[in-house]
Amino acid sequence: QVQLVESGGGLVQPGGSLRLSCGASSRIFSFYAMRWYRQAPGKQRELVASITSGGSTNYADSVKGRFTISRDNVKNTVYLQMNTLKPEDTAVYYCNVETPVRGYWGQGTQVTVSS
């Protein structure tokens, strides 16, 4: 069974940093773009950042300059470095990959930014 497993969430004060990781159970993920989404309570899930298999990246305007997505295709892992966190970054963060057959989602990791 192919799986994505996120980790690294937690409680952090405004201005702090966290690094999320998403490990994939299959090497096939190295061939596809991977994405981080987030969903805050009462809001729709939104795309935060994406990275192609070749390493090209895109970010939501709300996180540009603060978040960095990266990947390690040897470890089948994608990362989201989050700096200068704000209370509005509070959400459950999910990683995602879309293959020609189907999409895969992790279980999510909670990020709470609060003093």
CSV table of N, CA and C in Angstrom, one decimal:
chain,number,residue,atom,x,y,z
A,1,GLN,N,0.8,-1.2,0.0
A,1,GLN,CA,0.0,0.0,0.0
A,1,GLN,C,0.9,1.2,0.0
A,2,VAL,N,0.7,2.1,-1.0
A,2,VAL,CA,1.4,3.4,-1.0
A,2,VAL,C,0.9,4.3,0.0
A,3,GLN,N,1.9,5.0,0.7
A,3,GLN,CA,1.5,5.9,1.8
A,3,GLN,C,2.3,7.1,1.8
A,4,LEU,N,1.7,8.2,2.3
A,4,LEU,CA,2.4,9.5,2.6
A,4,LEU,C,2.3,9.7,4.1
A,5,VAL,N,3.4,10.0,4.8
A,5,VAL,CA,3.3,10.2,6.2
A,5,VAL,C,4.0,11.5,6.6
A,6,GLU,N,3.2,12.5,7.1
A,6,GLU,CA,3.7,13.8,7.5
A,6,GLU,C,4.1,13.7,8.9
A,7,SER,N,5.1,14.6,9.3
A,7,SER,CA,5.5,14.8,10.6
A,7,SER,C,6.1,16.2,10.8
A,8,GLY,N,6.3,16.6,12.0
A,8,GLY,CA,7.0,17.9,12.3
A,8,GLY,C,6.1,19.0,12.7
A,9,GLY,N,4.8,18.8,12.8
A,9,GLY,CA,3.9,19.8,13.3
A,9,GLY,C,4.0,20.0,14.7
A,10,GLY,N,3.3,21.1,15.2
A,10,GLY,CA,3.4,21.4,16.7
A,10,GLY,C,2.9,22.7,17.0
A,11,LEU,N,3.1,23.2,18.2
A,11,LEU,CA,2.8,24.5,18.7
A,11,LEU,C,4.0,25.4,18.7
A,12,VAL,N,3.9,26.5,18.1
A,12,VAL,CA,5.0,27.5,18.0
A,12,VAL,C,4.5,28.9,18.2
A,13,GLN,N,5.3,29.7,18.7
A,13,GLN,CA,5.0,31.1,18.9
A,13,GLN,C,5.1,31.9,17.6
A,14,PRO,N,4.3,33.0,17.5
A,14,PRO,CA,4.4,33.8,16.3
A,14,PRO,C,5.9,34.2,16.1
A,15,GLY,N,6.3,34.2,14.8
A,15,GLY,CA,7.7,34.5,14.5
A,15,GLY,C,8.6,33.3,14.5
A,16,GLY,N,8.1,32.2,15.0
A,16,GLY,CA,8.9,31.0,15.1
A,16,GLY,C,9.0,30.2,13.8
A,17,SER,N,9.6,29.1,13.9
A,17,SER,CA,9.8,28.2,12.7
A,17,SER,C,9.5,26.8,13.0
A,18,LEU,N,9.1,26.1,11.9
A,18,LEU,CA,8.9,24.6,12.0
A,18,LEU,C,9.3,24.1,10.6
A,19,ARG,N,9.7,22.8,10.7
A,19,ARG,CA,10.0,22.1,9.4
A,19,ARG,C,9.1,20.8,9.4
A,20,LEU,N,8.3,20.8,8.4
A,20,LEU,CA,7.5,19.6,8.1
A,20,LEU,C,8.1,18.7,7.2
A,21,SER,N,7.9,17.4,7.4
A,21,SER,CA,8.4,16.4,6.5
A,21,SER,C,7.3,15.5,6.0
A,22,CYS,N,7.4,15.0,4.8
A,22,CYS,CA,6.4,14.0,4.3
A,22,CYS,C,7.2,12.9,3.6
A,23,GLY,N,7.2,11.7,4.2
A,23,GLY,CA,7.8,10.6,3.7
A,23,GLY,C,6.9,9.7,2.8
A,24,ALA,N,7.4,9.3,1.7
A,24,ALA,CA,6.6,8.5,0.8
A,24,ALA,C,7.1,7.0,0.8
A,25,SER,N,6.2,6.1,0.7
A,25,SER,CA,6.6,4.7,0.9
A,25,SER,C,7.0,4.0,-0.5
A,26,SER,N,7.0,4.8,-1.5
A,26,SER,CA,7.4,4.3,-2.8
A,26,SER,C,8.3,5.3,-3.6
A,27,ARG,N,9.2,4.7,-4.3
A,27,ARG,CA,10.1,5.5,-5.1
A,27,ARG,C,9.4,6.2,-6.3
A,28,ILE,N,8.2,5.7,-6.6
A,28,ILE,CA,7.5,6.3,-7.8
A,28,ILE,C,7.3,7.8,-7.6
A,29,PHE,N,7.2,8.2,-6.3
A,29,PHE,CA,6.9,9.6,-6.0
A,29,PHE,C,8.0,10.6,-6.5
A,30,SER,N,9.2,10.0,-6.7
A,30,SER,CA,10.3,10.9,-7.2
A,30,SER,C,10.0,11.4,-8.6
A,31,PHE,N,9.1,10.7,-9.3
A,31,PHE,CA,8.8,11.1,-10.7
A,31,PHE,C,7.8,12.2,-10.8
A,32,TYR,N,7.1,12.6,-9.7
A,32,TYR,CA,6.0,13.5,-9.8
A,32,TYR,C,6.1,14.7,-8.9
A,33,ALA,N,5.4,15.7,-9.3
A,33,ALA,CA,5.3,16.9,-8.5
A,33,ALA,C,4.7,16.6,-7.1
A,34,MET,N,5.2,17.2,-6.1
A,34,MET,CA,4.6,17.0,-4.8
A,34,MET,C,4.1,18.4,-4.2
A,35,ARG,N,3.1,18.3,-3.4
A,35,ARG,CA,2.5,19.6,-3.0
A,35,ARG,C,2.2,19.5,-1.4
A,36,TRP,N,2.2,20.7,-0.8
A,36,TRP,CA,1.7,20.8,0.5
A,36,TRP,C,0.5,21.7,0.5
A,37,TYR,N,-0.6,21.2,1.1
A,37,TYR,CA,-1.8,21.9,1.3
A,37,TYR,C,-2.0,22.2,2.8
A,38,ARG,N,-2.9,23.1,3.1
A,38,ARG,CA,-3.3,23.3,4.5
A,38,ARG,C,-4.8,23.6,4.6
A,39,GLN,N,-5.4,23.2,5.7
A,39,GLN,CA,-6.8,23.5,5.9
A,39,GLN,C,-7.0,24.0,7.3
A,40,ALA,N,-7.5,25.2,7.4
A,40,ALA,CA,-7.8,25.8,8.7
A,40,ALA,C,-9.2,25.5,9.1
A,41,PRO,N,-9.6,25.6,10.4
A,41,PRO,CA,-11.0,25.3,10.8
A,41,PRO,C,-12.0,26.2,10.0
A,42,GLY,N,-13.0,25.6,9.5
A,42,GLY,CA,-14.0,26.4,8.8
A,42,GLY,C,-13.6,26.9,7.4
A,43,LYS,N,-12.5,26.5,6.9
A,43,LYS,CA,-12.0,27.0,5.6
A,43,LYS,C,-11.7,25.9,4.7
A,44,GLN,N,-11.7,26.2,3.4
A,44,GLN,CA,-11.4,25.2,2.4
A,44,GLN,C,-9.9,24.9,2.4
A,45,ARG,N,-9.6,23.7,1.9
A,45,ARG,CA,-8.2,23.3,1.8
A,45,ARG,C,-7.5,24.2,0.7
A,46,GLU,N,-6.3,24.7,1.0
A,46,GLU,CA,-5.6,25.6,0.1
A,46,GLU,C,-4.2,25.0,-0.2
A,47,LEU,N,-3.8,25.3,-1.5
A,47,LEU,CA,-2.5,24.9,-1.9
A,47,LEU,C,-1.5,25.9,-1.3
A,48,VAL,N,-0.5,25.4,-0.6
A,48,VAL,CA,0.6,26.2,0.0
A,48,VAL,C,1.8,26.3,-0.9
A,49,ALA,N,2.3,25.1,-1.4
A,49,ALA,CA,3.5,25.1,-2.1
A,49,ALA,C,3.6,23.8,-2.9
A,50,SER,N,4.3,23.9,-4.0
A,50,SER,CA,4.5,22.7,-4.9
A,50,SER,C,5.9,22.7,-5.4
A,51,ILE,N,6.4,21.4,-5.7
A,51,ILE,CA,7.7,21.3,-6.2
A,51,ILE,C,7.7,20.1,-7.3
A,52,THR,N,8.2,20.4,-8.5
A,52,THR,CA,8.2,19.4,-9.5
A,52,THR,C,9.3,18.4,-9.3
A,53,SER,N,9.3,17.3,-10.1
A,53,SER,CA,10.3,16.3,-9.9
A,53,SER,C,11.7,16.9,-10.1
A,54,GLY,N,11.8,17.9,-10.9
A,54,GLY,CA,13.1,18.6,-11.2
A,54,GLY,C,13.5,19.6,-10.3
A,55,GLY,N,12.6,20.0,-9.3
A,55,GLY,CA,12.9,20.9,-8.3
A,55,GLY,C,12.4,22.3,-8.5
A,56,SER,N,11.6,22.6,-9.5
A,56,SER,CA,11.0,23.9,-9.7
A,56,SER,C,9.8,24.1,-8.6
A,57,THR,N,9.8,25.3,-8.1
A,57,THR,CA,8.8,25.5,-7.0
A,57,THR,C,7.8,26.6,-7.2
A,58,ASN,N,6.7,26.5,-6.6
A,58,ASN,CA,5.7,27.6,-6.6
A,58,ASN,C,5.1,27.7,-5.2
A,59,TYR,N,4.7,28.9,-4.9
A,59,TYR,CA,4.2,29.2,-3.5
A,59,TYR,C,2.9,30.0,-3.6
A,60,ALA,N,2.0,29.9,-2.6
A,60,ALA,CA,0.9,30.8,-2.4
A,60,ALA,C,1.5,32.1,-2.0
A,61,ASP,N,0.8,33.2,-2.5
A,61,ASP,CA,1.2,34.5,-2.1
A,61,ASP,C,1.4,34.7,-0.6
A,62,SER,N,0.5,34.1,0.1
A,62,SER,CA,0.5,34.3,1.6
A,62,SER,C,1.7,33.7,2.3
A,63,VAL,N,2.5,32.9,1.6
A,63,VAL,CA,3.7,32.3,2.3
A,63,VAL,C,5.0,32.6,1.5
A,64,LYS,N,4.9,33.3,0.4
A,64,LYS,CA,6.1,33.6,-0.3
A,64,LYS,C,7.1,34.4,0.6
A,65,GLY,N,8.3,34.0,0.5
A,65,GLY,CA,9.4,34.6,1.3
A,65,GLY,C,9.5,34.1,2.7
A,66,ARG,N,8.5,33.3,3.1
A,66,ARG,CA,8.6,32.7,4.5
A,66,ARG,C,8.7,31.2,4.5
A,67,PHE,N,8.1,30.5,3.5
A,67,PHE,CA,8.1,29.1,3.4
A,67,PHE,C,9.0,28.6,2.3
A,68,THR,N,9.7,27.5,2.5
A,68,THR,CA,10.5,26.9,1.4
A,68,THR,C,10.2,25.4,1.3
A,69,ILE,N,9.8,25.0,0.1
A,69,ILE,CA,9.6,23.6,-0.2
A,69,ILE,C,10.8,23.0,-0.8
A,70,SER,N,11.1,21.8,-0.4
A,70,SER,CA,12.3,21.1,-1.0
A,70,SER,C,12.0,19.6,-1.0
A,71,ARG,N,12.8,18.8,-1.7
A,71,ARG,CA,12.6,17.4,-1.8
A,71,ARG,C,13.9,16.7,-1.8
A,72,ASP,N,13.9,15.4,-1.3
A,72,ASP,CA,15.1,14.6,-1.4
A,72,ASP,C,14.6,13.3,-2.1
A,73,ASN,N,14.9,13.1,-3.4
A,73,ASN,CA,14.3,12.0,-4.1
A,73,ASN,C,15.0,10.7,-3.7
A,74,VAL,N,16.2,10.7,-3.1
A,74,VAL,CA,16.8,9.5,-2.6
A,74,VAL,C,16.0,9.0,-1.4
A,75,LYS,N,15.6,9.9,-0.5
A,75,LYS,CA,14.9,9.5,0.7
A,75,LYS,C,13.4,9.5,0.5
A,76,ASN,N,12.9,9.8,-0.7
A,76,ASN,CA,11.5,9.9,-1.0
A,76,ASN,C,10.7,10.8,0.0
A,77,THR,N,11.3,11.9,0.2
A,77,THR,CA,10.8,12.9,1.2
A,77,THR,C,10.7,14.3,0.7
A,78,VAL,N,9.6,15.0,1.0
A,78,VAL,CA,9.4,16.4,0.7
A,78,VAL,C,9.3,17.1,2.0
A,79,TYR,N,9.9,18.3,2.0
A,79,TYR,CA,10.0,19.1,3.3
A,79,TYR,C,9.3,20.5,3.0
A,80,LEU,N,8.8,21.1,4.1
A,80,LEU,CA,8.3,22.4,4.1
A,80,LEU,C,8.9,23.2,5.3
A,81,GLN,N,9.9,24.0,5.0
A,81,GLN,CA,10.5,24.9,6.0
A,81,GLN,C,9.6,26.1,6.2
A,82,MET,N,9.1,26.3,7.4
A,82,MET,CA,8.2,27.4,7.6
A,82,MET,C,8.9,28.4,8.6
A,83,ASN,N,9.1,29.6,8.2
A,83,ASN,CA,9.8,30.6,9.0
A,83,ASN,C,8.8,31.8,9.2
A,84,THR,N,9.1,32.6,10.2
A,84,THR,CA,8.3,33.8,10.5
A,84,THR,C,6.8,33.4,10.5
A,85,LEU,N,6.5,32.4,11.3
A,85,LEU,CA,5.1,31.9,11.3
A,85,LEU,C,4.2,32.9,11.9
A,86,LYS,N,2.9,32.9,11.4
A,86,LYS,CA,1.9,33.8,11.9
A,86,LYS,C,0.7,33.0,12.4
A,87,PRO,N,-0.1,33.6,13.2
A,87,PRO,CA,-1.3,32.9,13.7
A,87,PRO,C,-2.2,32.4,12.6
A,88,GLU,N,-2.2,33.1,11.5
A,88,GLU,CA,-3.0,32.7,10.4
A,88,GLU,C,-2.5,31.5,9.6
A,89,ASP,N,-1.3,31.1,10.0
A,89,ASP,CA,-0.7,29.9,9.4
A,89,ASP,C,-1.2,28.6,10.1
A,90,THR,N,-2.0,28.8,11.2
A,90,THR,CA,-2.5,27.7,11.9
A,90,THR,C,-3.5,26.9,11.1
A,91,ALA,N,-3.2,25.6,11.0
A,91,ALA,CA,-4.0,24.7,10.1
A,91,ALA,C,-3.4,23.3,10.2
A,92,VAL,N,-4.2,22.4,9.6
A,92,VAL,CA,-3.6,21.0,9.4
A,92,VAL,C,-3.0,21.0,8.0
A,93,TYR,N,-1.7,20.6,8.0
A,93,TYR,CA,-1.0,20.6,6.8
A,93,TYR,C,-0.9,19.2,6.2
A,94,TYR,N,-1.2,19.1,4.9
A,94,TYR,CA,-1.2,17.8,4.2
A,94,TYR,C,-0.2,17.8,3.0
A,95,CYS,N,0.4,16.6,2.8
A,95,CYS,CA,1.2,16.5,1.5
A,95,CYS,C,0.4,15.7,0.5
A,96,ASN,N,0.6,15.9,-0.7
A,96,ASN,CA,-0.2,15.3,-1.8
A,96,ASN,C,0.7,15.0,-3.0
A,97,VAL,N,0.4,14.0,-3.7
A,97,VAL,CA,1.0,13.7,-5.0
A,97,VAL,C,0.0,13.2,-5.9
A,98,GLU,N,0.0,13.6,-7.1
A,98,GLU,CA,-1.0,13.2,-8.1
A,98,GLU,C,-0.2,12.4,-9.2
A,99,THR,N,-0.6,11.1,-9.3
A,99,THR,CA,-0.1,10.3,-10.4
A,99,THR,C,-1.1,10.1,-11.5
A,100,PRO,N,-0.8,9.6,-12.6
A,100,PRO,CA,-1.8,9.4,-13.7
A,100,PRO,C,-2.9,8.5,-13.3
A,101,VAL,N,-2.7,7.7,-12.3
A,101,VAL,CA,-3.7,6.7,-11.8
A,101,VAL,C,-4.6,7.3,-10.8
A,102,ARG,N,-4.0,8.0,-9.8
A,102,ARG,CA,-4.8,8.5,-8.7
A,102,ARG,C,-3.9,9.4,-7.8
A,103,GLY,N,-4.6,10.2,-6.9
A,103,GLY,CA,-3.9,11.0,-6.0
A,103,GLY,C,-3.8,10.4,-4.7
A,104,TYR,N,-2.7,10.8,-4.0
A,104,TYR,CA,-2.4,10.3,-2.6
A,104,TYR,C,-2.3,11.5,-1.6
A,105,TRP,N,-2.8,11.2,-0.4
A,105,TRP,CA,-2.8,12.2,0.6
A,105,TRP,C,-2.2,11.6,1.9
A,106,GLY,N,-1.5,12.4,2.6
A,106,GLY,CA,-1.1,12.0,4.0
A,106,GLY,C,-2.2,12.2,5.0
A,107,GLN,N,-2.0,11.9,6.2
A,107,GLN,CA,-3.0,12.0,7.2
A,107,GLN,C,-3.1,13.4,7.8
A,108,GLY,N,-2.1,14.2,7.5
A,108,GLY,CA,-2.0,15.6,8.0
A,108,GLY,C,-1.3,15.7,9.3
A,109,THR,N,-0.7,16.9,9.5
A,109,THR,CA,0.0,17.3,10.7
A,109,THR,C,-0.5,18.7,11.2
A,110,GLN,N,-0.8,18.8,12.4
A,110,GLN,CA,-1.3,20.1,13.0
A,110,GLN,C,-0.2,21.1,13.2
A,111,VAL,N,-0.4,22.3,12.7
A,111,VAL,CA,0.5,23.4,13.1
A,111,VAL,C,-0.3,24.4,13.7
A,112,THR,N,0.1,24.8,14.9
A,112,THR,CA,-0.6,25.9,15.7
A,112,THR,C,0.4,27.0,16.0
A,113,VAL,N,0.0,28.2,15.6
A,113,VAL,CA,0.9,29.3,15.9
A,113,VAL,C,0.1,30.2,16.9
A,114,SER,N,0.6,30.3,18.1
A,114,SER,CA,0.0,31.0,19.1
A,114,SER,C,0.9,31.4,20.2
A,115,SER,N,0.7,32.5,20.9
A,115,SER,CA,1.5,32.9,22.0
A,115,SER,C,0.8,32.5,23.3
